Short mmCIF file of C-alpha atoms and ligand atoms in Angstrom, two decimals:
data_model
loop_
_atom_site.label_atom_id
_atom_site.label_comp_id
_atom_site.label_asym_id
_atom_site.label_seq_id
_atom_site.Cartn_x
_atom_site.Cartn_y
_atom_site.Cartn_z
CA UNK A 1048 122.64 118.41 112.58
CA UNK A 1049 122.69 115.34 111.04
CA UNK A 1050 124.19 114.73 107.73
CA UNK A 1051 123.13 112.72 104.52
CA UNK A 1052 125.31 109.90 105.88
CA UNK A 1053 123.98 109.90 109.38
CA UNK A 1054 126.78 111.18 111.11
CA UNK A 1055 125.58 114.31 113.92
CA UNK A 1056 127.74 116.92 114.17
CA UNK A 1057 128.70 117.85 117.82
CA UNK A 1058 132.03 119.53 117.51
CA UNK A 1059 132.18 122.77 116.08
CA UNK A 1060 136.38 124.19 115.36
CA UNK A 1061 136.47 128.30 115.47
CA UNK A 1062 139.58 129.91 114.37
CA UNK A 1063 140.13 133.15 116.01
CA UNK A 1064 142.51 134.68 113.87
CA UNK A 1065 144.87 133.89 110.80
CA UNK A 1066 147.84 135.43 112.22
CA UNK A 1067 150.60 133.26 113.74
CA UNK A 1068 153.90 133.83 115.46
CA UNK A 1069 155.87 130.79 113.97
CA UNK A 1070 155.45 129.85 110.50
CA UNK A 1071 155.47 125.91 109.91
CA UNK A 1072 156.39 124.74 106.45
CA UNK A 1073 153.97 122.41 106.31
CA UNK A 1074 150.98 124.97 107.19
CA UNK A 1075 151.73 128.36 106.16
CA UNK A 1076 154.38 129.97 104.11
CA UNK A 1077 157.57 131.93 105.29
CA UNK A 1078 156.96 135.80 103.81
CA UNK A 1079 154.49 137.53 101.54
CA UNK A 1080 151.44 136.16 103.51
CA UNK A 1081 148.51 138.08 103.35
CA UNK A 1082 146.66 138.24 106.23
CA UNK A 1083 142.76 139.12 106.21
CA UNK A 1084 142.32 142.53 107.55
CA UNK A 1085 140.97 142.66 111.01
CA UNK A 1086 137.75 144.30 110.35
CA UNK A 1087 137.04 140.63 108.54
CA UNK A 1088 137.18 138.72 111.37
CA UNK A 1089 134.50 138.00 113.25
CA UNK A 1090 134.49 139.73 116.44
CA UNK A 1091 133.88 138.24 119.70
CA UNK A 1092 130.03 139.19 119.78
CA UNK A 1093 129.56 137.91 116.43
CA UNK A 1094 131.54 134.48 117.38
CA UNK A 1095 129.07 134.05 120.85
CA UNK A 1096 125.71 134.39 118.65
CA UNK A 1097 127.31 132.27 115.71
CA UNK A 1098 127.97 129.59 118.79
CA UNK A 1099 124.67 129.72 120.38
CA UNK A 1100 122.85 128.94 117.21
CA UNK A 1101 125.09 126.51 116.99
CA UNK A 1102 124.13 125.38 120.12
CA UNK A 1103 120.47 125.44 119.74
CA UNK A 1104 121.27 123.05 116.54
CA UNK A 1105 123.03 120.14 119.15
CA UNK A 1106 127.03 121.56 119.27
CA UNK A 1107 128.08 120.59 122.50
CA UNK A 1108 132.42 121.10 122.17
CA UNK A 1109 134.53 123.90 120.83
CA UNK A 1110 138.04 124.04 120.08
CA UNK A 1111 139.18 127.48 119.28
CA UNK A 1112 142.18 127.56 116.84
CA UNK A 1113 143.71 129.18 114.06
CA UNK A 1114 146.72 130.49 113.17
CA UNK A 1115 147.82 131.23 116.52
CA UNK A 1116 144.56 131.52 118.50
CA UNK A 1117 146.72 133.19 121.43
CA UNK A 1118 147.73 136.00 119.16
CA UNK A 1119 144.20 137.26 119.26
CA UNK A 1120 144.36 139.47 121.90
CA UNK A 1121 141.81 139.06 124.84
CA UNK A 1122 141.38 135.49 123.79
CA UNK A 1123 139.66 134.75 127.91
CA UNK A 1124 137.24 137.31 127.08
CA UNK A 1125 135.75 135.29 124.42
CA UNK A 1126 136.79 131.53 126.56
CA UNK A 1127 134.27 133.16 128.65
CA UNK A 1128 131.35 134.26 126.48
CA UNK A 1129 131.64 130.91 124.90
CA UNK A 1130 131.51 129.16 128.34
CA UNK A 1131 128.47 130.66 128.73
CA UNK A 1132 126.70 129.62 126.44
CA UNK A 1133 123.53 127.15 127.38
CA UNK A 1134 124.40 124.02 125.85
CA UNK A 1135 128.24 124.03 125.39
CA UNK A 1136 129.61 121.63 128.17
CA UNK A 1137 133.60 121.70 126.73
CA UNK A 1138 135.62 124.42 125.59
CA UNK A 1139 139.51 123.28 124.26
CA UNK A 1140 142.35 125.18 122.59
CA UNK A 1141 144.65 124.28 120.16
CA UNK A 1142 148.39 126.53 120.54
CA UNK A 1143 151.93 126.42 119.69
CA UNK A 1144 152.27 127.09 123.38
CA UNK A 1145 154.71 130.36 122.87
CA UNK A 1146 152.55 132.64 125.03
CA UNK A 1147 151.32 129.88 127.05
CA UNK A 1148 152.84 130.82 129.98
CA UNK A 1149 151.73 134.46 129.95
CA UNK A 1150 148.25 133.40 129.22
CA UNK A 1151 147.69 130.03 131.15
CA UNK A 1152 146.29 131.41 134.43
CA UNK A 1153 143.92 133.61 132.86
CA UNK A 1154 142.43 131.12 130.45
CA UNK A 1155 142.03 128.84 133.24
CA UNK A 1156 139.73 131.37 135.11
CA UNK A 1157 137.98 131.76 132.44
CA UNK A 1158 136.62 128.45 131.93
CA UNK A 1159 139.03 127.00 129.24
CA UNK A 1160 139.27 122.88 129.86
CA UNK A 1161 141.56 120.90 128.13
CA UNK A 1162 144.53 121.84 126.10
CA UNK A 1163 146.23 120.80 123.03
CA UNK A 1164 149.87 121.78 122.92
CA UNK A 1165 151.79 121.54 119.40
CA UNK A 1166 155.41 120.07 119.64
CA UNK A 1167 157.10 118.23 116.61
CA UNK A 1168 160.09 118.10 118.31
CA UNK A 1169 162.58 118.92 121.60
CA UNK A 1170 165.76 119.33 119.32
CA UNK A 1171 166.28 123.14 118.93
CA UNK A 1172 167.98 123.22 115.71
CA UNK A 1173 164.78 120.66 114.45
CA UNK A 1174 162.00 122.91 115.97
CA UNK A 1175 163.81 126.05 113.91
CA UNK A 1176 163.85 123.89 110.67
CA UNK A 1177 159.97 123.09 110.91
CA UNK A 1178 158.69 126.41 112.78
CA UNK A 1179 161.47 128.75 110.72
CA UNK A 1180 161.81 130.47 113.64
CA UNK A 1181 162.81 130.19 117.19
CA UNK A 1182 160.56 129.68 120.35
CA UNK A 1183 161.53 125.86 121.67
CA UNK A 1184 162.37 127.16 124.92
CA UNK A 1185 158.77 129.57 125.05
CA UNK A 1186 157.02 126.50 124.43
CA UNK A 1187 158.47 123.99 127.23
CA UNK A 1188 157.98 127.32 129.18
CA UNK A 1189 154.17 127.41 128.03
CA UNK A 1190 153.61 123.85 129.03
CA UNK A 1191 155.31 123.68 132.44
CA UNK A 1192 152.93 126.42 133.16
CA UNK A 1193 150.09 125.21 132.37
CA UNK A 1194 150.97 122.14 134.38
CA UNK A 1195 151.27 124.56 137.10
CA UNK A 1196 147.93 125.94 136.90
CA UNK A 1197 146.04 123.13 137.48
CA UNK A 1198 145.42 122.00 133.22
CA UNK A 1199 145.17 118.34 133.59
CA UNK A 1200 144.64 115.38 130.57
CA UNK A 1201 147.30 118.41 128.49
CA UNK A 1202 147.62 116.89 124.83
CA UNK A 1203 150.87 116.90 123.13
CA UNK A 1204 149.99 117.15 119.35
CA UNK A 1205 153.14 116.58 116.96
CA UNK A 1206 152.93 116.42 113.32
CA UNK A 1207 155.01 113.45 112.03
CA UNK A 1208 157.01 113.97 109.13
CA UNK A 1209 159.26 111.66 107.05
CA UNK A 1210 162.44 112.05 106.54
CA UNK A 1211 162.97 114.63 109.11
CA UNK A 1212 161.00 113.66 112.58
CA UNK A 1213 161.89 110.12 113.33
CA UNK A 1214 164.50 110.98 115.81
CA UNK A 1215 161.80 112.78 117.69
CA UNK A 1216 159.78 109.93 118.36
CA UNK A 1217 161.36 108.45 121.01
CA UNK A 1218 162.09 111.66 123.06
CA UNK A 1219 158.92 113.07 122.70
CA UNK A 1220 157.79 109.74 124.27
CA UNK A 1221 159.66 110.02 127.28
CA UNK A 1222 158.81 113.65 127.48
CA UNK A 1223 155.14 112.77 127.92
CA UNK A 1224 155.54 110.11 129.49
CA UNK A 1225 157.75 111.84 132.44
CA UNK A 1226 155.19 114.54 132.41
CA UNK A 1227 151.95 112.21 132.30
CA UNK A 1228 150.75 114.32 129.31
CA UNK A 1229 149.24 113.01 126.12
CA UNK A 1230 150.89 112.63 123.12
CA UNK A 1231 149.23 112.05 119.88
CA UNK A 1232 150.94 111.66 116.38
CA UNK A 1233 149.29 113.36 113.46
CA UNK A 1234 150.47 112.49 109.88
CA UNK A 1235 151.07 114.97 107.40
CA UNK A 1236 148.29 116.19 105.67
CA UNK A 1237 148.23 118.21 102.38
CA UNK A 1238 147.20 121.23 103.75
CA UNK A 1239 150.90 122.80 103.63
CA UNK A 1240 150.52 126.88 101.56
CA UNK A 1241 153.55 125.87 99.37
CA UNK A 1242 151.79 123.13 97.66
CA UNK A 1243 154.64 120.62 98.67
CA UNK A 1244 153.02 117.98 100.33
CA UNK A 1245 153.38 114.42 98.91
CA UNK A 1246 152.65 111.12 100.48
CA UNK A 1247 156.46 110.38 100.33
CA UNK A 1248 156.49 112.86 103.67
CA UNK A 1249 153.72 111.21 105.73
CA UNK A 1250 155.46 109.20 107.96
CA UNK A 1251 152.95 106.93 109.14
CA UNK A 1252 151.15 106.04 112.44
CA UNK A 1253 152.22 102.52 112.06
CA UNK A 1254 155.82 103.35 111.50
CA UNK A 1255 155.49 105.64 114.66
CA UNK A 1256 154.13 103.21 116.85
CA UNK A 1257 157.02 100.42 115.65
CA UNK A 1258 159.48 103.03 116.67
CA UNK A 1259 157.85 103.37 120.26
CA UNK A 1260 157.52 99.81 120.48
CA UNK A 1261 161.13 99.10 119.91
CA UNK A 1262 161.80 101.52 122.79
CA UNK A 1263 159.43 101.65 125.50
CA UNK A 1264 157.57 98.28 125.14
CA UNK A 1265 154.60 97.13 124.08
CA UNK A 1266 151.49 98.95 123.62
CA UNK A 1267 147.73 98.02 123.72
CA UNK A 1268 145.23 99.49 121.58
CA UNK A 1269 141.96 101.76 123.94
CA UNK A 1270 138.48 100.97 123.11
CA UNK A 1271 137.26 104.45 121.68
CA UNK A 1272 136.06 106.70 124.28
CA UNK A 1273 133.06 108.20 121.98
CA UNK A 1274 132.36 107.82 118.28
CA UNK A 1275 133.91 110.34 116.34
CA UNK A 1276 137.35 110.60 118.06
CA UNK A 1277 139.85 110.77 115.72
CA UNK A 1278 142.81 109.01 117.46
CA UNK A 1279 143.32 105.67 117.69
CA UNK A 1280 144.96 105.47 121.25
CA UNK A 1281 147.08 103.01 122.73
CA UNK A 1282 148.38 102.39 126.39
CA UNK A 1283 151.83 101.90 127.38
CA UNK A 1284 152.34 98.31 128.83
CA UNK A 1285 154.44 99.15 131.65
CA UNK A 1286 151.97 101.74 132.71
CA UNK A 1287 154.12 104.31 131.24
CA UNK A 1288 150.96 106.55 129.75
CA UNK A 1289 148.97 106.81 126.40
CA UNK A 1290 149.96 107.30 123.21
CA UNK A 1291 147.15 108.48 120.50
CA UNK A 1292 147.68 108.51 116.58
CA UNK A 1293 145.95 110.66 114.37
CA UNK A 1294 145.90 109.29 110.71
CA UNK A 1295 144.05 110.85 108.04
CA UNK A 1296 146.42 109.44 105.58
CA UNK A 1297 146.49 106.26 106.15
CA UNK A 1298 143.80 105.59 108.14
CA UNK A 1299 141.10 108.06 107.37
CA UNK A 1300 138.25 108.76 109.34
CA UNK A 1301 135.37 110.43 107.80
CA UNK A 1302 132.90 107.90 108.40
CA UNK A 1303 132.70 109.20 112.19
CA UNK A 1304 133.24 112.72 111.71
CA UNK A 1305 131.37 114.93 113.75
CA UNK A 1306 132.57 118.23 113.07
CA UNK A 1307 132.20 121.74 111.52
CA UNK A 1308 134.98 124.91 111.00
CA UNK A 1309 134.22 128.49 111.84
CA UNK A 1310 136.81 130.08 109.73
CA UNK A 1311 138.38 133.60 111.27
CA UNK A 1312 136.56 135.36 108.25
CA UNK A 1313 133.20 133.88 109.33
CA UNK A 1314 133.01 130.84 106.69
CA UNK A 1315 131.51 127.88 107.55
CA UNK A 1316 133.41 124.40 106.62
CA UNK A 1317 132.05 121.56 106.47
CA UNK A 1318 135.33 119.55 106.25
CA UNK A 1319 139.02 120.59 106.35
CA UNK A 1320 139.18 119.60 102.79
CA UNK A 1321 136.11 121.35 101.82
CA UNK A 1322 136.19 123.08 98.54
CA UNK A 1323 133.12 125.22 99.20
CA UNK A 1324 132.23 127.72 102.41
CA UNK A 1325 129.07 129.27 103.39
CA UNK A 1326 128.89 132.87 104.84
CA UNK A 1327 128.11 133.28 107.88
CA UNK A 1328 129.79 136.81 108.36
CA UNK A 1329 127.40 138.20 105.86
CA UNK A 1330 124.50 136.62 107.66
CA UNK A 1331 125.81 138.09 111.36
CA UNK A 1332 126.17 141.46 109.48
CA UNK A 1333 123.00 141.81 108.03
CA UNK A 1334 119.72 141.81 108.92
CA UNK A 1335 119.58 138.31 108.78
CA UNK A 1336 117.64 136.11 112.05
CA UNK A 1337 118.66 133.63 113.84
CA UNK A 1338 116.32 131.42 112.04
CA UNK A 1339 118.48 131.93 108.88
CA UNK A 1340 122.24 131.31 110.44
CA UNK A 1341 120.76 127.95 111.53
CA UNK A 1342 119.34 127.19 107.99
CA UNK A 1343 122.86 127.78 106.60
CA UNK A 1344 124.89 125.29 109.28
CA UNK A 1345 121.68 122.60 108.47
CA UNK A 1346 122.48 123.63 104.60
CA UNK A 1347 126.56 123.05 105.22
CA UNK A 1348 126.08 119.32 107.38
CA UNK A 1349 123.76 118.68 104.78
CA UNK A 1350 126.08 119.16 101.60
CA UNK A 1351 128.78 117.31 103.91
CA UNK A 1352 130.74 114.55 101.46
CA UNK A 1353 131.37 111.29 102.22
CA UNK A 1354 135.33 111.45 102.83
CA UNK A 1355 137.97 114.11 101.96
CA UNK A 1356 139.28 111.79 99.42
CA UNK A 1357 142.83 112.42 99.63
CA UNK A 1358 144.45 109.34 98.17
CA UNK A 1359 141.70 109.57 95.35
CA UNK A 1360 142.85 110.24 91.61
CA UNK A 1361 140.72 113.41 91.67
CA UNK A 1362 141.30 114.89 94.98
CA UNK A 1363 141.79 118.38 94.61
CA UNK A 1364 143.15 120.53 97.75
CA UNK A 1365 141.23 122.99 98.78
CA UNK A 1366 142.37 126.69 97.98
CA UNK A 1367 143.43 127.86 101.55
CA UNK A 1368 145.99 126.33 103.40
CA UNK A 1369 145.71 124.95 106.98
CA UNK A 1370 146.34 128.52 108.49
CA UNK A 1371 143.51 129.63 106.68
CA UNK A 1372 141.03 127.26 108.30
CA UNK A 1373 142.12 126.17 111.47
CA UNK A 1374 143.21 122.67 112.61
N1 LIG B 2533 148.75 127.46 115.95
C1 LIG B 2533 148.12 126.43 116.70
C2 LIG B 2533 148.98 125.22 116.77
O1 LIG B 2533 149.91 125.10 115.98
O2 LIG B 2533 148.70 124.37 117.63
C3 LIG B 2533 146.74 126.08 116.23
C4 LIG B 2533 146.51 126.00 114.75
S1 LIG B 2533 147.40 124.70 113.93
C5 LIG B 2533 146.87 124.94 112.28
C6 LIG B 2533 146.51 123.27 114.53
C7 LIG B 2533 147.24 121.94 114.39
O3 LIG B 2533 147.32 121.60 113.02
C8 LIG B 2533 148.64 121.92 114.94
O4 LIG B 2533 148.78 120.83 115.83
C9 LIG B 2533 149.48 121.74 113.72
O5 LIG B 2533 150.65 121.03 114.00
C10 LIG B 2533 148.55 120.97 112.81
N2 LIG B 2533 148.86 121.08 111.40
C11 LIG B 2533 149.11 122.20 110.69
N3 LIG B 2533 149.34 121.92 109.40
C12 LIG B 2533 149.24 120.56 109.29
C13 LIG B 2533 149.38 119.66 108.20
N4 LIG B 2533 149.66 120.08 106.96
N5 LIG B 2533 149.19 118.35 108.45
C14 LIG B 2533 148.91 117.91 109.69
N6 LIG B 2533 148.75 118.72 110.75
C15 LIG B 2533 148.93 120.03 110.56
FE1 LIG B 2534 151.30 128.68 113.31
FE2 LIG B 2534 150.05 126.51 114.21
FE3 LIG B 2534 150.39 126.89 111.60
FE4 LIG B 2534 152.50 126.35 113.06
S1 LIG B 2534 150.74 125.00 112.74
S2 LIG B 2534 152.37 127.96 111.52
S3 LIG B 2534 151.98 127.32 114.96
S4 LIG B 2534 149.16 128.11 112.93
#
């Protein structure tokens, strides 16, 4: 699936569900959400043939997502169905890591690889403030267990937000490092359901990496592993770790993106900051072929825009915020 800017999409984002168990200010809102009704997400049959097209069209990795993908219940039924598939050689989940430890083992088993972890921050009264509810304590539970399970190369994903997660830096430093997990840094992104967002709250990847600097050392920058990686990583140099930044504010970068969104509705995104969807769902609910779920991906890479534009004049958010789509 390659788009009218030659970039081939690989990587293909499903978002099991809406729901989550925290709510972030910067990605859903606190009450009056409405949730999609279950009967509109796809179910787990409808998510396997939706991925082996996918397949057949060159997807390679998944990363379910969501909301809280570990809120969906049975979530190793469909780690394994997916890990069947012909074709798909990596299987990753994003979480907050609250039911981490109950579920660790079990997606493990059933053929789940790497794991992303989300953690802003290790001060208690700071995780309430950002998650607006509590759970610090569930999620250092989550990730010591999936240490102790046998997850290796665990990601520590914190959003970095100024004004309000500086102190964190540091500490979450020498949290990975101690642990040998990697943490990245992702700036803000305008994706927050309260329309708040401005650029006065991205605290930058450069600005992060000064901070960790002035504490730990010096850090080199890592040739990319593979072309479309988001994160510009960097290695401790007192052999302390890694250290990745993601920074689609400041640094975007479109020009190697290589992936699609499977909403939990059954749209198909071409970008996070796509204003348009195509519908999958109705396609895996009709009468509709194979033949014709593969013309609609080819039809979605190939209306794919060059960049999500948002430090243009015109950029426009799209309508649903990030719980909506899944990071
Ligand atoms: N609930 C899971 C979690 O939090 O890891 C998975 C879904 S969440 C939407 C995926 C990732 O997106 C998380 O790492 C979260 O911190 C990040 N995220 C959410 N809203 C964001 C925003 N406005 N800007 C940058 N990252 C965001
Ligand atoms: Fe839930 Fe993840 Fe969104 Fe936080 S970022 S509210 S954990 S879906």
């Amino acid at each position: 699936m390659i788009d009218t800017f030659g970039r081939i999409h690989t990587d293909l984002r499903i978002s099991v569900t809406d729901r989550c168990n925290i709510r972030c200010f910067y990605c859903m809102p606190n009450e009056n959400i409405r949730f999609r009704p279950r009967e509109e997400l796809l179910t787990f049959e409808e998510i396997e043939r939706f991925v082996r097209v996918a397949a057949g069209l060159g997807v390679t990795k998944l990363r379910l997502t969501g909301g809280e993908p570990l809120v969906r219940r049975d979530l190793p039924r469909l780690v394994a169905k997916l890990a069947a598939v012909p074709g798909i050689d990596d299987i990753a989940l994003t979480t907050n890591g609250i039911l981490l430890a109950e579920q660790a083992a079990e997606l493990r088993a059933a053929g789940l690889k790497r794991l992303n972890i989300s953690l802003d921050a290790l001060d208690d009264e700071l995780f309430r403030q950002i998650a607006r509810r509590d759970g610090l304590d569930r999620v250092l539970a989550g990730i010591a267990e999936a240490r102790r399970v046998g997850f290796d190369k665990i990601k520590l994903n914190a959003v970095a937000i100024r004004g309000l997660t500086e102190s964190q830096v540091v500490p979450l430093g020498r949290f990975a490092r101690e642990r040998g997990l990697e943490l990245r840094f992702i700036e803000y992104m305008p994706l927050d359901a309260e329309g708040r967002w401005s650029d006065e709250q991205v605290l930058s990847g450069e600005t992060v990496l000064r901070l960790l600097t002035e504490e730990f050392g010096a850090l080199e920058p890592i040739e990319p592993s593979h072309a479309g990686q988001p994160a510009s990583d960097f290695r401790f140099v007192d052999g302390g770790g890694t250290v990745g930044f993601i920074n689609p504010v400041t640094e975007p970068f479109c020009e190697a993106c290589n992936r699609l969104r499977l909403t939990a509705e059954g749209q198909v995104r071409n970008c996070l900051f796509s204003l348009e969807e195509w519908d999958a769902r109705a396609l895996l609910r009709g009468a509709a072929g194979d033949e014709q779920l593969a013309a609609l991906l080819r039809d979605c890479v190939r209306a794919k825009r060059a960049g999500h534009g948002i430090n243009a004049a015109d950029f426009q958010r799209p309508q649903r915020a990030m719980f909506q789509i899944g990071g």
